Coordinates of C-alpha atoms and ligand atoms in Angstrom, one line a residue:
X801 CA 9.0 12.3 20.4
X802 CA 11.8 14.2 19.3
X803 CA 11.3 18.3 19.3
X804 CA 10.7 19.6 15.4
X805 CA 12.2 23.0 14.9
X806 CA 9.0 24.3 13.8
X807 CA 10.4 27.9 13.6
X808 CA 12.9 26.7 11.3
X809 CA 10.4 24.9 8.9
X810 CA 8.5 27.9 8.6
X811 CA 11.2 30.8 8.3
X812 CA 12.5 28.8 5.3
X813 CA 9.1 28.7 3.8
X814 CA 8.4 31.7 2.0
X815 CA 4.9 31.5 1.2
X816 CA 3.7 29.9 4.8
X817 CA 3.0 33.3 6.2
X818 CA 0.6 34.3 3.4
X819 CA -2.1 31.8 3.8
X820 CA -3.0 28.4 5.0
X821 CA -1.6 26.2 2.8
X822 CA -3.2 23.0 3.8
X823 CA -3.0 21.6 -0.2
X824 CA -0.1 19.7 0.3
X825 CA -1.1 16.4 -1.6
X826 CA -1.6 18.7 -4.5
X827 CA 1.5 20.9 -4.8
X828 CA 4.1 22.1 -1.2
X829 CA 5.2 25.2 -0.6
X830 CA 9.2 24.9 -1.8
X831 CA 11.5 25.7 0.8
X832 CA 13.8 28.4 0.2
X833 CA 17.1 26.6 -0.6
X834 CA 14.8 24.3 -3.4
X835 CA 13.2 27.8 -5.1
X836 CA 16.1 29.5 -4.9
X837 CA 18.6 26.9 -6.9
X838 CA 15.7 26.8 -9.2
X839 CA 15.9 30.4 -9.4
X840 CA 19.5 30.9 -9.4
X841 CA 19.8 28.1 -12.4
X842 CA 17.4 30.1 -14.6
X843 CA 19.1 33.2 -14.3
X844 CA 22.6 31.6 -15.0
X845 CA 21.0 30.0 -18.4
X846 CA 19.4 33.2 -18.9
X847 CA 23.0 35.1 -18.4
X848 CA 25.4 32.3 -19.4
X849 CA 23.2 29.5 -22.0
X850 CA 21.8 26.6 -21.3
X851 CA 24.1 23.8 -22.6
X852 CA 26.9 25.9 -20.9
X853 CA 25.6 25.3 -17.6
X854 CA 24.7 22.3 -18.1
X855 CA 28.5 21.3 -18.5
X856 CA 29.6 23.7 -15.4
X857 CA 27.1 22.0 -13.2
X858 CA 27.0 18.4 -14.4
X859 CA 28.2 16.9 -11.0
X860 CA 25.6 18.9 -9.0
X861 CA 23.1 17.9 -11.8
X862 CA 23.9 14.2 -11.4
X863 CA 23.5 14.5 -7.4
X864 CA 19.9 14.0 -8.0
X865 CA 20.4 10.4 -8.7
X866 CA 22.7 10.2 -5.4
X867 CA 20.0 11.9 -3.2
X868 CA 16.9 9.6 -4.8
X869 CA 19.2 6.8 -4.5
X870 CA 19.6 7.7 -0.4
X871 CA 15.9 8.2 -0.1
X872 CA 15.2 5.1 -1.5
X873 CA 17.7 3.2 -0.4
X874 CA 18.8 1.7 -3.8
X875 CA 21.4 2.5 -6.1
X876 CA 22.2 5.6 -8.5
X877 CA 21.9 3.6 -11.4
X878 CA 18.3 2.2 -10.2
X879 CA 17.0 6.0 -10.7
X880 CA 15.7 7.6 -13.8
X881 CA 14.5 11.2 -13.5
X882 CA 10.8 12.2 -15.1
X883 CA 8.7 15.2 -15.8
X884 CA 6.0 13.6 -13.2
X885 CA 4.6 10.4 -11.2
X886 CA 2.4 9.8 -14.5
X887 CA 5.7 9.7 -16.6
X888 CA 7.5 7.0 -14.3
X889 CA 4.1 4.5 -13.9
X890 CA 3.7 4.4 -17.7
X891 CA 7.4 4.4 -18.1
X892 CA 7.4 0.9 -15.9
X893 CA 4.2 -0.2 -17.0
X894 CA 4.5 0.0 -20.9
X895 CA 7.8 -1.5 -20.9
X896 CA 5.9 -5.2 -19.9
X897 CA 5.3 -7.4 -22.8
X898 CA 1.3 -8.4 -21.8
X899 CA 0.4 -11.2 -24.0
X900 CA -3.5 -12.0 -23.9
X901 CA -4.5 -13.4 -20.9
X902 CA -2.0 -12.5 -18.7
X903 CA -3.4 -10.7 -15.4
X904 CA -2.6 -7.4 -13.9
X905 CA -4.0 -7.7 -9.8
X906 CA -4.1 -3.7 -9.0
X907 CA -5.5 -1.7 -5.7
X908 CA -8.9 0.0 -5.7
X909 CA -6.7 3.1 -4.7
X910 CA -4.7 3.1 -8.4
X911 CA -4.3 6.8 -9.6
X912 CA -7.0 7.8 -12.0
X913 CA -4.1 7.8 -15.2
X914 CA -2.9 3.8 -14.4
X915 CA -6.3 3.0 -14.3
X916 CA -6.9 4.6 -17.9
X917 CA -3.0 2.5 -18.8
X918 CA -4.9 -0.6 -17.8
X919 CA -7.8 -0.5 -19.1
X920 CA -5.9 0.6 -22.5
X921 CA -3.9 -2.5 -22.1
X922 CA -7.2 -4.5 -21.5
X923 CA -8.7 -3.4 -24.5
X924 CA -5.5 -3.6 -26.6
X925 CA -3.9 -6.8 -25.8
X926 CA -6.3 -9.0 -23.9
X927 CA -4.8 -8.5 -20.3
X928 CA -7.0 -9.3 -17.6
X929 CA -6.8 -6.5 -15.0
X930 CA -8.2 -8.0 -11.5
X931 CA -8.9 -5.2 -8.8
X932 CA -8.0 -7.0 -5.6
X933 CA -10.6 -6.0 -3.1
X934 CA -10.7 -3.9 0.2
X935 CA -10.4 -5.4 3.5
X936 CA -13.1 -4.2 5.9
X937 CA -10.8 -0.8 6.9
X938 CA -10.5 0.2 3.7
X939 CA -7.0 -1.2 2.7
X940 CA -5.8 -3.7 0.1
X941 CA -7.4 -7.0 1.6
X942 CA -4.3 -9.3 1.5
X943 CA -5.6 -12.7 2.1
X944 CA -7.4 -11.6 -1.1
X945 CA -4.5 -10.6 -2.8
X946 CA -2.9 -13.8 -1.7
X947 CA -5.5 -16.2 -3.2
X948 CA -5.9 -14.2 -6.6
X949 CA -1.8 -15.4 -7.7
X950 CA -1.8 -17.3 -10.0
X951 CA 0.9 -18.5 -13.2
X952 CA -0.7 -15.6 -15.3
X953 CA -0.3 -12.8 -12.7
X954 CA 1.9 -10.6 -14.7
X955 CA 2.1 -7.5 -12.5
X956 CA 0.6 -6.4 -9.3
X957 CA 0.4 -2.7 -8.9
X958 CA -0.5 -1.3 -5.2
X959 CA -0.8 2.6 -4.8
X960 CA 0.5 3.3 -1.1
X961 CA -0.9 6.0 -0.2
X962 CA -4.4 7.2 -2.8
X963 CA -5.2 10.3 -3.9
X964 CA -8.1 11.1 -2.4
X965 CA -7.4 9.9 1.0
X966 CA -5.2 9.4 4.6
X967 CA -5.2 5.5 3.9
X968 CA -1.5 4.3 3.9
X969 CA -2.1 0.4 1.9
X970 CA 0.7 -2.4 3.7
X971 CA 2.9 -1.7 0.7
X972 CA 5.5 -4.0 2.7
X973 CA 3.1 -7.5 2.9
X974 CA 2.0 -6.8 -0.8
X975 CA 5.7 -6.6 -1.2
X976 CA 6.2 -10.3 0.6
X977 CA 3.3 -11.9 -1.7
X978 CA 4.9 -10.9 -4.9
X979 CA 8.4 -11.4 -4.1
X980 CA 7.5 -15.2 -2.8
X981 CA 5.3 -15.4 -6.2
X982 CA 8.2 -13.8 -8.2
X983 CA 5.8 -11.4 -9.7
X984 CA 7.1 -7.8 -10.4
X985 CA 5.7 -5.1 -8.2
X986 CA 4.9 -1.7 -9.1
X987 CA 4.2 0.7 -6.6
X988 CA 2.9 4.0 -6.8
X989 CA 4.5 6.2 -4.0
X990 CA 3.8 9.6 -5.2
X991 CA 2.1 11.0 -2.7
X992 CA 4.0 8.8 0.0
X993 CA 7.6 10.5 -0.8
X994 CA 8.2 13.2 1.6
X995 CA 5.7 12.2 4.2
X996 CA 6.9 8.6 5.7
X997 CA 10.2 7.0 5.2
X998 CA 10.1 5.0 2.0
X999 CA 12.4 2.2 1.4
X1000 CA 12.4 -0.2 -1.2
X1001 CA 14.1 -3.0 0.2
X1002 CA 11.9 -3.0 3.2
X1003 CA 9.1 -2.5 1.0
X1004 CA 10.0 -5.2 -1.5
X1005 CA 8.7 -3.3 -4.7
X1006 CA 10.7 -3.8 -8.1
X1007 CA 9.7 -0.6 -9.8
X1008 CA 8.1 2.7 -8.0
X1009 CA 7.2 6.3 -9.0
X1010 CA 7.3 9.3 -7.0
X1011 CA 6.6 13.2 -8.1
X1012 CA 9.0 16.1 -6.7
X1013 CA 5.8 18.7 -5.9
X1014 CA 3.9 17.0 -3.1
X1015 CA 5.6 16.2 0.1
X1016 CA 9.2 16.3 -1.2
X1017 CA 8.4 19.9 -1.7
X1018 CA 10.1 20.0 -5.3
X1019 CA 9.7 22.2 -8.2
X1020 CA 6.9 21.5 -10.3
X1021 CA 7.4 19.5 -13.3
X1022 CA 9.8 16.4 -11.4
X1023 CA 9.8 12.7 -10.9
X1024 CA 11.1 9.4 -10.5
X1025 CA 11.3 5.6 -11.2
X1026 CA 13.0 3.5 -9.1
X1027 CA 13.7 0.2 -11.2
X1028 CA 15.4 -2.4 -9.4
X1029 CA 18.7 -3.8 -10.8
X1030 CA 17.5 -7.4 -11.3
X1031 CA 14.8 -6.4 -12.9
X1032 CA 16.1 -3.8 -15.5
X1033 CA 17.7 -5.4 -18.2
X1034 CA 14.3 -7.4 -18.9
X1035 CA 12.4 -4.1 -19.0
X1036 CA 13.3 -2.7 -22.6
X1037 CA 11.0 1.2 -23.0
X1038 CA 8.2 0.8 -25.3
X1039 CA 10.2 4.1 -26.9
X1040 CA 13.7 4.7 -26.9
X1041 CA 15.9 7.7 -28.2
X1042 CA 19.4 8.3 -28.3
X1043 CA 19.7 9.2 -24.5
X1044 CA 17.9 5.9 -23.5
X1045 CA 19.8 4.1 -26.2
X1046 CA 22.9 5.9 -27.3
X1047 CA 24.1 5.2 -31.3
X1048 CA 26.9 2.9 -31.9
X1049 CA 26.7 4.0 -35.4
X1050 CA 23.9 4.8 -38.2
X1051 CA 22.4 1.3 -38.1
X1052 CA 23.0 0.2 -34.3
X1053 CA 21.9 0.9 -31.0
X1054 CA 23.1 -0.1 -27.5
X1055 CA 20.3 0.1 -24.9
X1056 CA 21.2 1.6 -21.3
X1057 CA 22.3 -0.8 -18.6
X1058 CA 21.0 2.0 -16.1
X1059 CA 17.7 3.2 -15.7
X1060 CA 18.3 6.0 -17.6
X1061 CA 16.9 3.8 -20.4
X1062 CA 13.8 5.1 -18.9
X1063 CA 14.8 9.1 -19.4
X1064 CA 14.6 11.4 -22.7
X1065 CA 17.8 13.9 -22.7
X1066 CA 15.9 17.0 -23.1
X1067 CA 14.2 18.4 -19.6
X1068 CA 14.2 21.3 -17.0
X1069 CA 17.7 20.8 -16.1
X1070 CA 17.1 23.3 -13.3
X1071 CA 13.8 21.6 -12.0
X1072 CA 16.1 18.1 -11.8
X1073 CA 18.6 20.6 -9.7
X1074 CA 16.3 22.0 -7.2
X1075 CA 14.1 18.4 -7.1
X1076 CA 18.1 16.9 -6.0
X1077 CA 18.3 19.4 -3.6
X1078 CA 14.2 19.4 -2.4
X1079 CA 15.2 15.3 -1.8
X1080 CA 18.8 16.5 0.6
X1081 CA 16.3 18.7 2.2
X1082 CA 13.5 16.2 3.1
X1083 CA 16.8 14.1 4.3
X1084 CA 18.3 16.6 6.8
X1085 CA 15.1 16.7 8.4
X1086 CA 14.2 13.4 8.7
X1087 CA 11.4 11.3 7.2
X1088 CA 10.7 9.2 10.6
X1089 CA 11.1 12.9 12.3
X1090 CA 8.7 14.1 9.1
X1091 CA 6.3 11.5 9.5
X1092 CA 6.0 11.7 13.5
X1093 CA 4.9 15.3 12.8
X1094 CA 2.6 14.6 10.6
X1095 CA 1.1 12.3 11.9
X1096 CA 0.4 14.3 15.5
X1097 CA -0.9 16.9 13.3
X1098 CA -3.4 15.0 11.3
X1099 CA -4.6 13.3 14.3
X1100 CA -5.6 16.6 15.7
X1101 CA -7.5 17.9 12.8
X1102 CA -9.5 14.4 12.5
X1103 CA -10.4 14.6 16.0
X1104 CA -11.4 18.6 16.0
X1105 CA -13.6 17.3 13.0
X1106 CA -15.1 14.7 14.1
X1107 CA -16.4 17.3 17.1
X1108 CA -17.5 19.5 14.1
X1109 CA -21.5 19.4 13.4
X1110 CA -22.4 17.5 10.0
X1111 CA -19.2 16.6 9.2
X1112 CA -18.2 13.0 8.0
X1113 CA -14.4 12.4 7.7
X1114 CA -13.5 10.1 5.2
X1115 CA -10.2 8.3 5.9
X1116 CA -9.5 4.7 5.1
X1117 CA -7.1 2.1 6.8
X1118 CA -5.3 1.3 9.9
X1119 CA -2.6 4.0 9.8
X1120 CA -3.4 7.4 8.5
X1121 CA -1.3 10.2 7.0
X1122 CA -1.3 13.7 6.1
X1123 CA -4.1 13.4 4.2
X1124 CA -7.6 14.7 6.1
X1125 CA -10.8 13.7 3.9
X1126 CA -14.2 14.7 4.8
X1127 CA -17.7 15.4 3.4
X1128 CA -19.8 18.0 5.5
X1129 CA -23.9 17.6 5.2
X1130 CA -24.2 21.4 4.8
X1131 CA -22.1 22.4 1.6
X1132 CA -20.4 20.3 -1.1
X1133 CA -17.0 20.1 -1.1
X1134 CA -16.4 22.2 -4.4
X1135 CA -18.0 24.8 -2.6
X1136 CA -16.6 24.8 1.0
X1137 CA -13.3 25.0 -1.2
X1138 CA -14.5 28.0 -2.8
X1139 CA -15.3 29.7 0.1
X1140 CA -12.0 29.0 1.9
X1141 CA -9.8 30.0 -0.7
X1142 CA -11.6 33.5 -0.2
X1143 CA -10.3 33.2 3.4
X1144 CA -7.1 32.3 2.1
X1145 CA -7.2 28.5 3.0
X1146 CA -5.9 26.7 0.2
X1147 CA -7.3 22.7 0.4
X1148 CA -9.0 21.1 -2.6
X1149 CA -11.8 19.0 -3.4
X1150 CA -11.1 15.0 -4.7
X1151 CA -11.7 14.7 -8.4
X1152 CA -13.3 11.4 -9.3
X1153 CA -10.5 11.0 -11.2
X1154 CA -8.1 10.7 -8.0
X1155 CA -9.2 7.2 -7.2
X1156 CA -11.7 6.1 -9.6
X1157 CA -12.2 2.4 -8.5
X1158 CA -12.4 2.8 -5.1
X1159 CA -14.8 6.0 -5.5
X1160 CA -17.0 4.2 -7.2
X1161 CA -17.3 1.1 -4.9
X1162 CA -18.0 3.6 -2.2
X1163 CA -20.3 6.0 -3.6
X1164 CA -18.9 8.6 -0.9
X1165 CA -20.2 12.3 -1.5
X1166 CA -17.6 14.7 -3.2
X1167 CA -14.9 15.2 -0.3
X1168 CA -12.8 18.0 1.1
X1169 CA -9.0 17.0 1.5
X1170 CA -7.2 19.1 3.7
X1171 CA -3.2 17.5 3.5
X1172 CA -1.0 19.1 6.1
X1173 CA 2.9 19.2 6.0
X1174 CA 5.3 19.7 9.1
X1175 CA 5.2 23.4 8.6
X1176 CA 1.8 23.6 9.2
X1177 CA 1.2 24.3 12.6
X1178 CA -2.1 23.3 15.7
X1179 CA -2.4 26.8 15.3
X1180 CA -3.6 26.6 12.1
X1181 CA -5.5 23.9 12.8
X1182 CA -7.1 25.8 15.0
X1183 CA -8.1 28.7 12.8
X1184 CA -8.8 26.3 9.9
X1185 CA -11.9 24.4 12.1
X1186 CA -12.7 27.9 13.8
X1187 CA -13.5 29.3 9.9
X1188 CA -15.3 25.8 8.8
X1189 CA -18.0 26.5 12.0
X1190 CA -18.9 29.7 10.7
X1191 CA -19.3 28.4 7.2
X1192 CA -21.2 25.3 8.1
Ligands
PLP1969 C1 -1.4 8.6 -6.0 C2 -1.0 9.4 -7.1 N1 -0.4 8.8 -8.2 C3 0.0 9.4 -9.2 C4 -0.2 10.8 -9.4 C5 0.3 11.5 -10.6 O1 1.3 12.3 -10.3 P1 1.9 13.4 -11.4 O2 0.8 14.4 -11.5 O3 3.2 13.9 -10.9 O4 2.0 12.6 -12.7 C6 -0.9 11.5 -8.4 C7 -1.2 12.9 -8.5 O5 -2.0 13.5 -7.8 C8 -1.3 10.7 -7.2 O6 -1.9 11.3 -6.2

């Protein structure tokens, strides 16, 4: 295991000191270079105007595309930028023409917001959505998957890594299935980006969404869509504008060969700035480095759990991320939040909107997701189960 320069991580993250930030599936702590540019970007619009910048920095402005583009390992052109992960998945998914009876298979662990997209679909235009059951661990079963193709799968939608949860789904042998099927694959990455290595062509997927404020430690307010190349000139946006579709003239448009069809032209210029440089970041450290870290750290909070009186931890699958899930028999989860934000311990509690489908097949008390990032550290692992005993 390669040595991470834990002293590094944590001097160029400004609000690690302050408390225990162990809400890293919700938002990261930026690192200094990411708030910073964001920063710096403001105050030059602020002193200099907006559009003005704009111009003056186009080329570091565009090095977002370069830097998803590295991380994904897929082109510039494959990228559109987004205001979220919610932006990109409706972006991709809207721009399928569902007839009636076509069928969507999809992952118990879809986002709460694609499973309202589906079931709008279902109810608008007759698409049959099929939610491809869980294998005994808890992950997309994919003998299941395998026997549910058929000539009116349309889609298949697989979220890699849920919400609510440390299950990591075999985003890769979905990817096989569909591929050999020729059936387009979304996959929802957001809360994989910035925690394991995340590569499309290993992965298979045709179109995936990601967010900037989770692991990739972004500004607030970023995403992306990864379309692949072969697959973008037969997705046309269910709404275009002059950015997606520039005008040759009063009466005619040409639509984007990029995915930029996906994009509007307005948006936080400086959020798609810092998000460029949040991506370089997670890059010069490492993902597999990222991931090992992780990893070691979540494997210690499971097990100093698991020792804890009344506690139940709730993670799915065969490999496990950042994400630590657990119910306790002596508070609710809403609560034990409460109290350890007053000690300064920021986790959350998993909405039922996180993961509907799969909440609701396992009828699993409210949980407690503590999501740890490398610049967390076993020391506060430590103090985070030492003030759980006293509060249980
Ligand atoms: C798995 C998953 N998908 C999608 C989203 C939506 O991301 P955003 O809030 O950036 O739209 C989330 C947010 O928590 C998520 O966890």
């Amino acid at each position: 295991m390669v040595k991470f320069d834990i002293t590094r991580a944590r001097q160029e993250t400004r609000g690690c000191e302050q408390q225990l930030h162990f809400n890293n599936a919700g938002a990261s702590l930026p690192p200094i270079p990411v708030a910073d540019a964001l920063y710096d970007y403001l105050r030059e619009e602020e002193e200099q105007g907006g559009y003005e910048v704009m111009a003056r920095r186009a080329v570091e402005l565009d090095h977002f595309y370069t830097a998803a583009a590295q991380l994904l390992n897929c082109a510039a052109e494959e990228i559109a930028f987004t205001d979220s992960a919610t932006r990109a998945w409706n972006a991709a998914f809207y721009a399928f023409d569902f007839q009636s009876g076509d069928r969507i298979l999809a992952s118990s662990a879809e986002y709460g917001s694609s499973l309202v997209a589906l079931l709008h679909r279902a109810k608008c235009h007759g698409v049959e959505i099929t939610w491809v059951p869980d294998d005994p661990t808890g992950q997309i079963d994919i003998g299941n998957l395998e026997n549910q193709i058929d000539g009116r799968v349309k889609l298949i939608c697989l979220t890699q890594v849920p919400s609510g949860g440390g299950l990591v789904n075999p985003a890769a042998e979905v990817g096989k299935l569909a591929k050999a099927a020729g059936i387009p694959y979304l996959l929802d990455a957001c809360q994989a980006l910035g925690q394991l290595p995340v590569d499309v062509e290993q992965l298979g997927c045709d179109l995936l969404c990601g967010t900037g404020r989770k692991f990739l430690r972004g500004p607030r307010g970023t995403g992306l869509l990864y379309v692949r190349k072969s697959l973008l000139e037969q997705l046309e946006p269910d709404q275009l504008n002059h950015h997606a579709a520039p005008l040759l003239s009063a009466d005619s448009y040409q639509l984007r060969k990029d995915a930029k069809r996906f994009e509007y032209w307005e948006r936080s210029y400086a959020a798609q700035l810092a998000f460029g440089i949040a991506i370089d970041y997670a890059l010069t450290w490492g993902l597999e480095a990222i991931s090992e870290r992780i990893s070691s750290l979540a494997a210690s909070l499971r097990q100093k759990l698991i020792n804890l009186d009344g506690v139940t931890l709730a993670d799915q699958g065969t490999e496990q991320c950042a994400i630590v899930t657990f119910s306790t028999a002596q508070l609710p989860a809403d609560q034990l939040q409460q109290q350890l934000s007053l000690r300064k311990i920021n986790t959350s509690s998993v909405p039922f909107s996180a993961n509907p489908v799969s909440s609701d097949l396992r009828r699993h008390p409210l949980l407690l997701r503590a999501s740890l990032h490398y610049y967390n550290t076993f020391e506060e692992i430590e103090r985070f189960v030492a003030e759980l005993k006293q509060l249980l």
